[in-house]
Coordinates of C-alpha atoms in Angstrom, one line a residue:
M78 CA -160.7 43.9 39.3
A79 CA -161.1 45.5 35.9
D80 CA -162.6 44.0 32.8
E81 CA -161.3 44.3 29.3
T82 CA -162.7 47.8 28.9
G83 CA -160.6 49.1 31.7
R84 CA -163.6 49.8 34.0
P85 CA -164.1 48.0 37.4
A86 CA -165.9 44.8 36.9
G87 CA -169.6 45.1 37.6
V88 CA -170.0 48.7 36.6
H89 CA -171.3 50.1 33.4
R90 CA -173.4 53.0 32.3
P91 CA -177.1 53.0 31.3
G92 CA -177.5 52.4 27.6
D93 CA -174.4 50.2 27.4
R94 CA -174.9 46.9 25.6
V95 CA -173.7 43.9 27.6
Y96 CA -172.6 40.8 25.8
R97 CA -172.0 37.5 27.7
P98 CA -169.8 34.7 26.5
V99 CA -171.9 31.5 26.2
R100 CA -170.3 28.1 26.1
R101 CA -171.9 25.7 23.7
P102 CA -171.9 21.9 24.3
T103 CA -168.9 20.1 23.0
G104 CA -169.2 17.3 20.5
P105 CA -170.0 16.9 16.8
S106 CA -172.6 19.6 16.9
A107 CA -170.5 22.0 19.0
L108 CA -170.5 25.7 18.0
P109 CA -167.7 28.1 18.7
T110 CA -167.9 30.5 21.7
E111 CA -169.8 33.6 20.7
L112 CA -171.2 36.7 22.3
E113 CA -174.9 36.8 23.2
P114 CA -176.8 39.8 24.5
A115 CA -177.3 39.7 28.3
R116 CA -180.9 39.6 29.3
E117 CA -180.9 41.4 32.6
R118 CA -182.6 44.8 32.7
Q119 CA -180.4 47.7 33.4
R120 CA -181.8 50.1 36.0
G121 CA -180.3 53.2 37.6
A122 CA -177.1 54.9 36.9
A123 CA -175.2 51.6 36.9
A124 CA -175.9 47.9 36.9
A125 CA -173.9 44.8 37.7
H126 CA -172.5 42.5 35.1
R127 CA -170.3 39.5 35.3
P128 CA -166.6 39.3 34.8
G129 CA -165.8 38.5 31.2
D130 CA -168.8 40.4 29.8
K131 CA -168.0 42.7 26.9
I132 CA -169.4 46.2 27.1
V133 CA -170.1 48.2 23.9
R134 CA -170.8 51.9 24.2
V135 CA -173.5 53.0 21.7
V136 CA -172.8 56.5 20.4
R137 CA -175.6 57.9 18.3
G138 CA -174.6 60.7 15.9
R139 CA -176.9 63.7 15.7
E140 CA -178.6 64.1 12.4
L141 CA -177.3 67.3 10.8
T142 CA -179.9 68.7 8.3
L143 CA -180.2 72.1 6.6
R144 CA -182.9 74.3 7.9
R145 CA -185.8 74.6 5.4
V146 CA -186.3 78.4 5.7
I147 CA -185.9 79.7 2.1
G148 CA -189.1 80.7 0.3
V149 CA -190.0 81.5 -3.3
G150 CA -188.5 85.0 -3.1
G151 CA -185.2 83.8 -1.7
L152 CA -184.9 81.0 -4.3
F153 CA -185.7 83.3 -7.2
A154 CA -183.4 86.1 -6.0
T155 CA -180.5 83.6 -5.6
G156 CA -181.2 82.0 -8.9
Y157 CA -181.4 85.3 -10.7
G158 CA -178.3 86.5 -9.0
N159 CA -176.4 83.7 -10.8
V160 CA -178.4 83.4 -14.1
G161 CA -179.1 87.1 -14.5
S162 CA -175.4 88.1 -14.2
S163 CA -174.6 86.1 -17.3
I164 CA -176.1 88.7 -19.6
Y165 CA -173.2 90.9 -18.8
Y166 CA -170.9 88.7 -20.9
A167 CA -173.2 86.5 -22.9
L168 CA -174.5 89.4 -25.0
G169 CA -171.2 90.2 -26.6
V170 CA -170.1 86.6 -27.5
T171 CA -173.6 85.8 -28.8
T172 CA -173.6 88.9 -31.1
L173 CA -170.1 88.0 -32.3
F174 CA -171.6 85.0 -34.1
A175 CA -175.3 85.7 -34.5
L176 CA -174.9 89.4 -35.3
G177 CA -178.3 91.1 -35.8
A178 CA -180.0 87.8 -35.1
A179 CA -178.7 87.7 -31.5
P180 CA -182.1 88.3 -30.0
L181 CA -183.5 85.3 -31.9
A182 CA -180.5 83.2 -30.9
L183 CA -181.1 84.1 -27.3
G184 CA -184.7 83.2 -27.7
V185 CA -184.0 79.8 -29.3
A186 CA -181.5 79.1 -26.5
G187 CA -184.2 80.1 -24.1
L188 CA -186.4 77.3 -25.4
F189 CA -183.7 74.8 -24.4
F190 CA -183.5 76.7 -21.1
I191 CA -187.2 76.2 -20.5
L192 CA -186.9 72.4 -21.3
T193 CA -184.0 72.1 -18.9
V194 CA -185.7 74.0 -16.2
L195 CA -188.7 71.6 -16.4
T196 CA -186.3 68.7 -16.0
Y197 CA -184.6 70.2 -13.0
T198 CA -187.9 71.1 -11.4
E199 CA -189.4 67.6 -11.6
A200 CA -186.2 65.9 -10.5
T201 CA -185.5 68.4 -7.7
V202 CA -189.0 68.1 -6.3
A203 CA -188.9 64.3 -6.5
M204 CA -185.4 64.2 -4.8
P205 CA -185.0 67.5 -2.8
E206 CA -181.3 67.2 -2.1
A207 CA -178.2 69.0 -3.1
G208 CA -176.2 67.8 -6.1
G209 CA -178.2 68.7 -9.1
A210 CA -177.4 66.6 -12.2
S211 CA -175.1 64.4 -10.2
S212 CA -177.8 63.5 -7.8
F213 CA -180.3 62.9 -10.6
A214 CA -177.9 60.5 -12.4
R215 CA -177.4 58.6 -9.1
H216 CA -181.1 57.9 -9.0
G217 CA -181.6 57.5 -12.7
F218 CA -178.6 55.4 -13.5
N219 CA -175.6 54.5 -11.3
E220 CA -172.7 56.0 -9.5
M221 CA -170.4 56.2 -12.5
V222 CA -172.9 58.2 -14.5
S223 CA -173.4 60.4 -11.4
F224 CA -169.6 61.0 -11.3
V225 CA -169.5 62.0 -15.0
A226 CA -172.4 64.5 -14.4
G227 CA -170.8 65.8 -11.2
W228 CA -167.4 66.2 -12.9
A229 CA -168.9 68.1 -15.8
T230 CA -170.7 70.3 -13.3
L231 CA -167.4 71.0 -11.5
M232 CA -166.0 72.1 -14.9
S233 CA -169.0 74.5 -15.5
Y234 CA -168.5 75.9 -12.0
T235 CA -164.8 76.4 -12.6
V236 CA -165.4 78.1 -15.9
T237 CA -168.1 80.3 -14.3
I238 CA -165.5 81.5 -11.9
S239 CA -163.1 82.4 -14.7
I240 CA -165.6 84.0 -17.0
S241 CA -167.3 86.0 -14.2
V242 CA -164.1 87.5 -12.8
Y243 CA -162.8 88.2 -16.4
S244 CA -166.0 90.1 -17.2
A245 CA -166.0 91.9 -13.8
A246 CA -162.5 93.2 -14.7
G247 CA -163.9 94.5 -18.0
Y248 CA -166.7 96.4 -16.4
M249 CA -164.2 98.1 -14.0
A250 CA -162.6 99.7 -17.1
V251 CA -165.2 102.6 -16.8
F252 CA -163.1 103.7 -13.8
F253 CA -159.7 102.3 -14.8
P254 CA -159.3 102.6 -18.6
V255 CA -156.0 100.6 -18.4
L256 CA -158.1 97.5 -18.0
K257 CA -159.0 97.7 -21.6
Q258 CA -155.5 96.4 -22.3
P259 CA -155.2 92.6 -22.3
A260 CA -152.4 92.2 -19.8
P261 CA -153.8 94.3 -17.0
H262 CA -157.2 92.8 -17.6
V263 CA -156.0 89.3 -17.1
A264 CA -153.8 90.3 -14.2
V265 CA -156.8 91.8 -12.3
A266 CA -158.9 88.7 -13.1
V267 CA -156.2 86.4 -11.7
A268 CA -155.9 88.5 -8.6
A269 CA -159.6 88.4 -8.1
I270 CA -159.6 84.6 -8.3
V271 CA -156.8 84.4 -5.8
L272 CA -158.6 86.7 -3.4
L273 CA -161.8 84.7 -3.6
M274 CA -159.9 81.5 -3.0
A275 CA -158.3 83.0 0.1
L276 CA -161.6 84.3 1.4
N277 CA -163.3 81.0 1.0
I278 CA -160.4 79.1 2.6
L279 CA -160.7 81.5 5.6
G280 CA -164.4 80.9 5.7
I281 CA -165.4 84.5 5.0
Q282 CA -168.4 84.6 2.8
E283 CA -170.7 87.4 1.9
A284 CA -174.0 87.5 3.8
T285 CA -176.9 85.9 1.9
G286 CA -179.1 88.9 2.5
F287 CA -176.4 91.1 1.0
S288 CA -176.3 89.0 -2.2
L289 CA -180.1 89.0 -2.5
I290 CA -180.1 92.8 -2.2
F291 CA -177.5 93.1 -5.1
A292 CA -179.6 90.7 -7.2
A293 CA -182.7 92.8 -6.6
I294 CA -180.8 96.0 -7.6
D295 CA -179.4 94.3 -10.6
L296 CA -182.8 93.2 -11.7
A297 CA -184.1 96.8 -11.3
I298 CA -181.2 98.3 -13.3
Q299 CA -181.8 95.9 -16.1
V300 CA -185.5 96.8 -16.2
V301 CA -184.5 100.5 -16.3
L302 CA -182.1 99.8 -19.2
V303 CA -184.8 98.1 -21.2
I304 CA -187.4 100.8 -20.5
L305 CA -185.0 103.7 -21.3
G306 CA -183.6 101.9 -24.3
T307 CA -187.1 101.3 -25.7
M308 CA -187.8 105.0 -25.3
F309 CA -184.6 106.4 -26.7
L310 CA -182.7 103.7 -28.7
L311 CA -185.2 101.2 -30.1
N312 CA -185.4 101.2 -33.9
I313 CA -187.6 98.4 -35.3
D314 CA -186.8 99.0 -39.0
R315 CA -183.0 98.9 -38.2
L316 CA -183.4 95.6 -36.3
I317 CA -185.2 94.0 -39.2
S318 CA -183.0 95.3 -42.0
Q319 CA -179.7 94.2 -40.4
V320 CA -180.7 90.5 -40.4
N321 CA -179.8 88.7 -43.7
F322 CA -179.7 85.0 -43.0
G323 CA -177.0 83.2 -45.1
V324 CA -174.9 86.4 -45.2
A325 CA -175.1 88.2 -41.9
P326 CA -175.2 85.9 -40.1
T327 CA -174.2 82.8 -42.1
W328 CA -176.2 79.7 -41.2
P329 CA -173.3 78.0 -39.4
D330 CA -172.5 81.2 -37.4
F331 CA -176.2 81.5 -36.4
V332 CA -176.3 77.9 -35.3
Y333 CA -173.2 78.4 -33.2
G334 CA -174.6 81.7 -32.0
I335 CA -177.5 79.7 -30.5
A336 CA -174.9 77.4 -28.9
V337 CA -172.9 80.2 -27.4
A338 CA -176.1 81.9 -26.3
M339 CA -176.5 79.0 -23.8
V340 CA -173.8 80.7 -21.8
A341 CA -176.5 83.3 -20.9
Y342 CA -178.1 80.7 -18.7
T343 CA -175.3 79.9 -16.3
G344 CA -176.3 79.0 -12.8
I345 CA -179.4 77.0 -13.7
E346 CA -178.4 74.5 -11.0
T347 CA -178.4 77.1 -8.2
I348 CA -182.0 76.5 -7.2
S349 CA -181.7 72.8 -7.4
N350 CA -178.7 72.8 -5.1
M351 CA -180.6 74.9 -2.6
A352 CA -183.5 72.4 -2.4
G353 CA -182.3 71.1 0.9
E354 CA -182.9 74.5 2.4
A355 CA -186.1 75.3 0.6
R356 CA -189.4 75.6 2.6
A357 CA -192.0 73.2 1.1
P358 CA -189.9 72.5 -2.0
A359 CA -192.8 70.9 -3.9
R360 CA -194.3 74.4 -4.0
T361 CA -191.4 76.9 -3.8
V362 CA -189.1 75.2 -6.3
P363 CA -191.5 75.2 -9.3
R364 CA -192.7 78.8 -8.6
S365 CA -189.2 80.2 -8.3
Y366 CA -188.2 78.4 -11.5
A367 CA -191.3 79.8 -13.3
G368 CA -190.4 83.4 -12.2
L369 CA -186.8 82.8 -13.3
I370 CA -187.9 81.7 -16.8
F371 CA -190.1 84.8 -17.2
A372 CA -187.6 87.3 -15.9
V373 CA -184.6 85.9 -17.8
L374 CA -186.3 85.5 -21.2
V375 CA -188.0 88.9 -21.2
L376 CA -185.0 90.9 -20.0
F377 CA -182.4 89.1 -22.0
I378 CA -184.3 89.5 -25.3
G379 CA -185.2 93.0 -24.4
I380 CA -181.6 94.0 -23.6
S381 CA -180.3 92.4 -26.8
T382 CA -182.9 94.2 -28.9
V383 CA -182.0 97.5 -27.4
A384 CA -178.3 96.8 -27.8
L385 CA -178.6 96.0 -31.5
S386 CA -180.6 99.2 -32.0
A387 CA -177.8 101.2 -30.3
F388 CA -175.0 99.3 -32.1
P389 CA -176.3 98.2 -35.6
V390 CA -174.5 95.6 -37.7
E391 CA -172.3 97.2 -40.4
C392 CA -170.8 95.4 -43.4
V393 CA -167.5 96.6 -45.0
D394 CA -165.9 94.7 -47.9
G395 CA -168.2 91.7 -47.3
R396 CA -167.3 91.5 -43.6
C397 CA -170.1 92.3 -41.1
S398 CA -169.7 93.2 -37.5
T399 CA -171.0 95.4 -34.7
E400 CA -169.3 97.3 -31.9
L401 CA -171.0 94.9 -29.4
A402 CA -168.7 92.2 -30.8
T403 CA -165.5 94.4 -30.9
T404 CA -165.3 97.5 -28.7
Y405 CA -167.7 96.2 -26.1
L406 CA -167.2 92.5 -26.4
D407 CA -166.1 92.2 -22.8
D408 CA -168.6 94.7 -21.4
P409 CA -171.6 95.0 -23.7
V410 CA -174.1 96.3 -21.2
A411 CA -171.7 99.2 -20.4
G412 CA -171.9 100.1 -24.0
I413 CA -175.7 100.3 -23.8
A414 CA -175.4 102.7 -20.8
E415 CA -172.9 104.9 -22.6
R416 CA -175.2 105.2 -25.7
M417 CA -178.1 106.6 -23.6
P418 CA -178.8 110.3 -24.2
P419 CA -177.5 112.8 -21.5
P420 CA -177.9 112.9 -18.6
F421 CA -178.8 109.2 -18.4
N422 CA -175.5 108.1 -19.9
H423 CA -173.5 109.9 -17.2
I424 CA -175.7 108.4 -14.5
L425 CA -176.0 104.9 -15.7
A426 CA -172.5 104.2 -16.9
P427 CA -170.8 104.3 -13.5
I428 CA -173.8 102.5 -11.9
V429 CA -173.6 99.7 -14.4
G430 CA -169.9 99.5 -13.9
I431 CA -170.1 99.1 -10.2
L432 CA -173.2 96.9 -10.2
A433 CA -172.0 94.6 -13.0
S434 CA -168.5 94.1 -11.5
S435 CA -170.1 93.4 -8.0
I436 CA -172.8 91.0 -9.2
L437 CA -170.2 89.1 -11.3
L438 CA -167.8 88.8 -8.4
I439 CA -170.7 87.5 -6.3
A440 CA -171.5 85.0 -9.1
A441 CA -167.8 84.0 -9.1
N442 CA -167.8 83.5 -5.4
A443 CA -170.9 81.4 -5.7
G444 CA -168.9 79.3 -8.2
V445 CA -166.1 78.8 -5.6
I446 CA -168.6 77.8 -3.0
G447 CA -170.5 75.5 -5.4
V448 CA -167.4 73.8 -6.6
S449 CA -166.0 73.1 -3.1
R450 CA -169.4 71.8 -1.8
L451 CA -169.9 69.6 -4.8
A452 CA -166.4 68.2 -4.6
F453 CA -166.9 67.5 -0.9
S454 CA -170.2 65.7 -1.7
M455 CA -168.5 63.6 -4.4
G456 CA -165.7 62.7 -2.0
A457 CA -168.3 61.6 0.5
H458 CA -169.8 59.3 -2.1
Q459 CA -166.3 57.8 -2.8
Q460 CA -166.2 59.4 -6.3
L461 CA -163.2 61.5 -5.5
P462 CA -160.2 60.7 -3.3
H463 CA -160.4 61.7 0.4
V464 CA -158.1 64.6 -0.1
F465 CA -161.0 66.5 -1.7
T466 CA -162.9 66.3 1.6
R467 CA -160.1 67.3 3.8
I468 CA -161.2 70.1 6.1
H469 CA -158.8 72.8 7.4
S470 CA -158.2 72.2 11.1
R471 CA -158.6 75.9 11.9
F472 CA -161.0 77.4 9.4
G473 CA -163.2 74.3 8.9
T474 CA -163.3 74.7 5.1
P475 CA -162.4 72.2 2.3
Y476 CA -159.2 74.1 1.5
I477 CA -157.7 71.6 -0.9
A478 CA -160.7 71.4 -3.1
I479 CA -161.0 75.2 -3.1
T480 CA -157.3 75.5 -4.0
I481 CA -157.3 72.9 -6.8
F482 CA -160.3 74.3 -8.7
S483 CA -159.3 77.9 -8.1
V484 CA -155.9 77.1 -9.7
A485 CA -157.8 75.5 -12.6
A486 CA -159.9 78.7 -13.0
V487 CA -156.7 80.8 -13.1
L488 CA -155.3 78.6 -15.9
L489 CA -158.5 79.0 -17.9
V490 CA -158.5 82.8 -17.6
L491 CA -154.8 83.2 -18.7
P492 CA -155.5 83.2 -22.5
G493 CA -157.6 86.3 -21.9
S494 CA -160.4 85.3 -24.3
I495 CA -164.1 85.6 -23.4
T496 CA -164.9 83.5 -26.5
Q497 CA -162.7 80.6 -25.5
L498 CA -164.2 80.7 -22.0
S499 CA -167.6 80.6 -23.5
E500 CA -166.7 77.5 -25.5
A501 CA -165.4 75.7 -22.4
Y502 CA -168.6 76.6 -20.5
V503 CA -170.9 75.4 -23.3
F504 CA -169.0 72.1 -23.4
A505 CA -169.5 71.5 -19.7
A506 CA -173.0 72.8 -19.4
M507 CA -174.4 71.0 -22.4
L508 CA -172.9 67.7 -21.2
T509 CA -174.4 68.3 -17.7
F510 CA -177.8 69.2 -19.1
T511 CA -177.9 66.2 -21.4
L512 CA -177.2 63.9 -18.5
A513 CA -179.8 65.6 -16.4
H514 CA -182.4 65.0 -19.1
L515 CA -181.4 61.4 -19.5
S516 CA -181.4 61.0 -15.7
L517 CA -185.0 62.2 -15.5
I518 CA -185.9 59.6 -18.2
G519 CA -184.0 57.0 -16.2
M520 CA -185.9 58.0 -13.0
R521 CA -189.2 57.6 -14.8
V522 CA -188.2 54.1 -16.0
R523 CA -186.5 52.8 -12.8
K524 CA -188.8 54.5 -10.2
P525 CA -192.3 54.7 -11.8
G526 CA -194.0 54.6 -8.4
L527 CA -192.0 57.5 -6.9
Y528 CA -194.2 60.3 -5.7
R529 CA -193.8 63.4 -7.7
A530 CA -195.4 66.6 -6.5
F531 CA -194.4 68.2 -9.7
K532 CA -194.5 66.2 -12.9
V533 CA -194.2 67.2 -16.6
T534 CA -197.5 66.0 -18.0
L535 CA -196.5 65.8 -21.7
G536 CA -195.3 62.2 -21.9
L537 CA -195.2 59.3 -24.2
P538 CA -196.1 55.8 -22.8
I539 CA -193.4 53.2 -23.7
A540 CA -193.4 49.7 -22.2
G541 CA -195.6 50.8 -19.4
R542 CA -193.4 53.8 -18.5
D543 CA -194.3 57.5 -19.0
I544 CA -191.4 59.1 -20.9
P545 CA -191.3 62.9 -20.6
L546 CA -191.2 64.4 -24.1
T547 CA -189.7 67.6 -22.8
A548 CA -186.7 65.7 -21.5
V549 CA -186.4 63.9 -24.8
A550 CA -186.5 67.2 -26.8
G551 CA -184.2 68.9 -24.3
C552 CA -181.7 66.0 -24.5
L553 CA -181.6 66.1 -28.3
G554 CA -181.1 69.8 -28.3
T555 CA -178.4 70.1 -25.6
A556 CA -176.6 67.0 -27.0
S557 CA -176.6 68.5 -30.5
V558 CA -175.0 71.7 -29.1
W559 CA -172.4 69.7 -27.3
V560 CA -171.5 67.7 -30.4
L561 CA -171.3 71.0 -32.3
V562 CA -168.7 72.4 -29.8
V563 CA -166.7 69.2 -29.9
V564 CA -166.6 69.1 -33.7
T565 CA -166.2 72.8 -34.5
Y566 CA -164.2 74.6 -31.8
P567 CA -160.7 73.4 -30.7
F568 CA -160.4 75.2 -27.4
G569 CA -163.7 73.9 -26.0
R570 CA -163.1 70.5 -27.4
W571 CA -159.6 69.9 -26.1
V572 CA -160.0 71.6 -22.7
G573 CA -163.4 69.8 -22.2
L574 CA -162.2 66.3 -23.3
A575 CA -159.0 66.6 -21.3
W576 CA -161.0 67.6 -18.2
M577 CA -163.4 64.7 -18.6
A578 CA -160.6 62.2 -19.4
L579 CA -158.6 63.2 -16.3
G580 CA -161.7 62.9 -14.1
I581 CA -162.8 59.5 -15.4
A582 CA -159.2 58.1 -15.0
L583 CA -159.1 59.5 -11.5
Y584 CA -162.4 57.9 -10.6
V585 CA -161.5 54.5 -12.1
L586 CA -158.1 54.4 -10.4
Y587 CA -159.6 55.5 -7.0
R588 CA -162.4 52.9 -7.1
R589 CA -160.0 50.1 -8.2
R590 CA -157.7 51.0 -5.4
L591 CA -160.5 50.7 -2.9
R592 CA -161.8 47.5 -4.7
L593 CA -165.2 49.1 -5.2
P594 CA -167.5 48.5 -8.2
L595 CA -167.5 51.4 -10.6
G596 CA -171.3 51.7 -10.6
A597 CA -172.2 51.0 -7.0
T598 CA -173.3 53.8 -4.7
V599 CA -170.8 53.7 -1.8
S600 CA -170.5 56.4 0.8
A601 CA -167.9 57.1 3.4
I602 CA -169.2 57.6 7.0
P603 CA -168.4 61.1 8.1
S604 CA -167.9 62.0 11.7
L605 CA -171.1 64.0 12.0
T606 CA -173.9 62.3 10.2
M607 CA -176.9 60.2 11.2
V608 CA -175.1 57.0 11.9
Q609 CA -174.8 54.7 14.9
L610 CA -171.3 53.8 16.0
E611 CA -170.6 50.9 18.3
R612 CA -167.2 50.9 20.1
P613 CA -165.8 49.5 23.3
Y614 CA -165.9 51.8 26.3
G615 CA -162.7 53.8 26.6
E616 CA -162.0 54.0 22.9
P617 CA -161.9 57.7 21.8
P618 CA -164.5 58.7 19.2
P619 CA -163.3 59.2 15.6
Q620 CA -162.3 62.8 14.8
E621 CA -162.9 62.5 11.0
H622 CA -164.0 59.7 8.8
S623 CA -161.3 57.3 7.7
G624 CA -162.6 56.9 4.2
R625 CA -163.8 53.3 4.7
P626 CA -166.8 52.7 2.5
T627 CA -170.2 51.7 3.5
R628 CA -172.5 50.4 0.8
T629 CA -176.0 51.8 0.6

């Protein structure tokens, strides 16, 4: 005789939970029949139970966590591989507006970079989990603010893909001069995005050690360029004489030069997103960020100083410009290498071409990986429809998310303008950084008792809460730059606002369809997470999560 589970009556496995129907007395105080845990102890491989008992098989999922194996060197190298690669395109667009004051513009932008790094360091150490600003906003505010931060981060990742491959194609021109023409340049950039999309869908990624080696070589070459440039090209008198504030550059252009210079600090979230893999994050994250600040500021200001010594600002008929902003707009560091005296120019030019294109493609690939992982995480928190978390049955990759954002990167690169791409990046990055600063303030207010192994000490006590002044200053700075982009530059404004409007509409419609509060933290139960599933014996385990929400 079989029970309702299909097994012979009286047989069940160790660990099964046995529930026995209990009849309550009839009458006015009668309760309905319910299930009550059986009290007998289960011994051996099987134990008897009565006919009519309900057996529930307890399946405990295995907790899947990232191994914490990355130290300070690994975090720094990975962060520099993303942030350090941005000088290859940021130098040209910054000089386009700031002219001879480009080193100063990069330095002022570097101050905002430092303030933002302090915010990311404290928030990451307090909450060592992937997600960056989106995770900070979840803890500092609510799920809707978390979505806005995450969606803005997705835009910055997407623009990073576009701007990195476009610049990589420009540096390949040292070997293929035809790439100096707009059409072939854009075509190669589009082909590179399609190739990266295909490789990531197939699950083929470069080895981490390989990327770290390239980052180390890149750092070494930039140091060599600064040293040789200081020896052969540096001209202090020329640097001073070519800066005439109000004329070259004008004050509005200098202010926007500071804004565009923020593109030099792409990839600031890289270390934060690797916190789940960091060994002793309370120690390694602050140290790696400190090293990143020193290396980036010294090298970026050094390279820009050498570049403007090699390509001074020239004014003709009241219009001032430099070859860095015209001839070498797409590949400014290649121009520095070519201006070196023989034989250094013949040696460095091809090395810079190969290294720059390689490190930029690695940064673009990191953008593809980052955008797919963040979209998957947002889908798991019911911020995006389940289609973004769909995994390829053969390759095990989030192929739909990769495809969607790769297509968006292609659309962004089609105009073939490094300046417009910079505008779009600054829009997304400044919005992300502003929300990160606000989220840290929110975490200080909402969770004052949270243990913080790293805490910015410069604070202002308000209503019993310690408000970090660095986050306040950083928020004001990044928000001002964001407003400047929205008000002044149409491409960054319309692309950015359209992106955000589309995302917010998608979020609201999706949450309404699931009848979920817009601000509540709700997560779908994936098939392989630390959860306990109870199901009757004989029912097959779920192969993937159904999208049903579980409030946390």
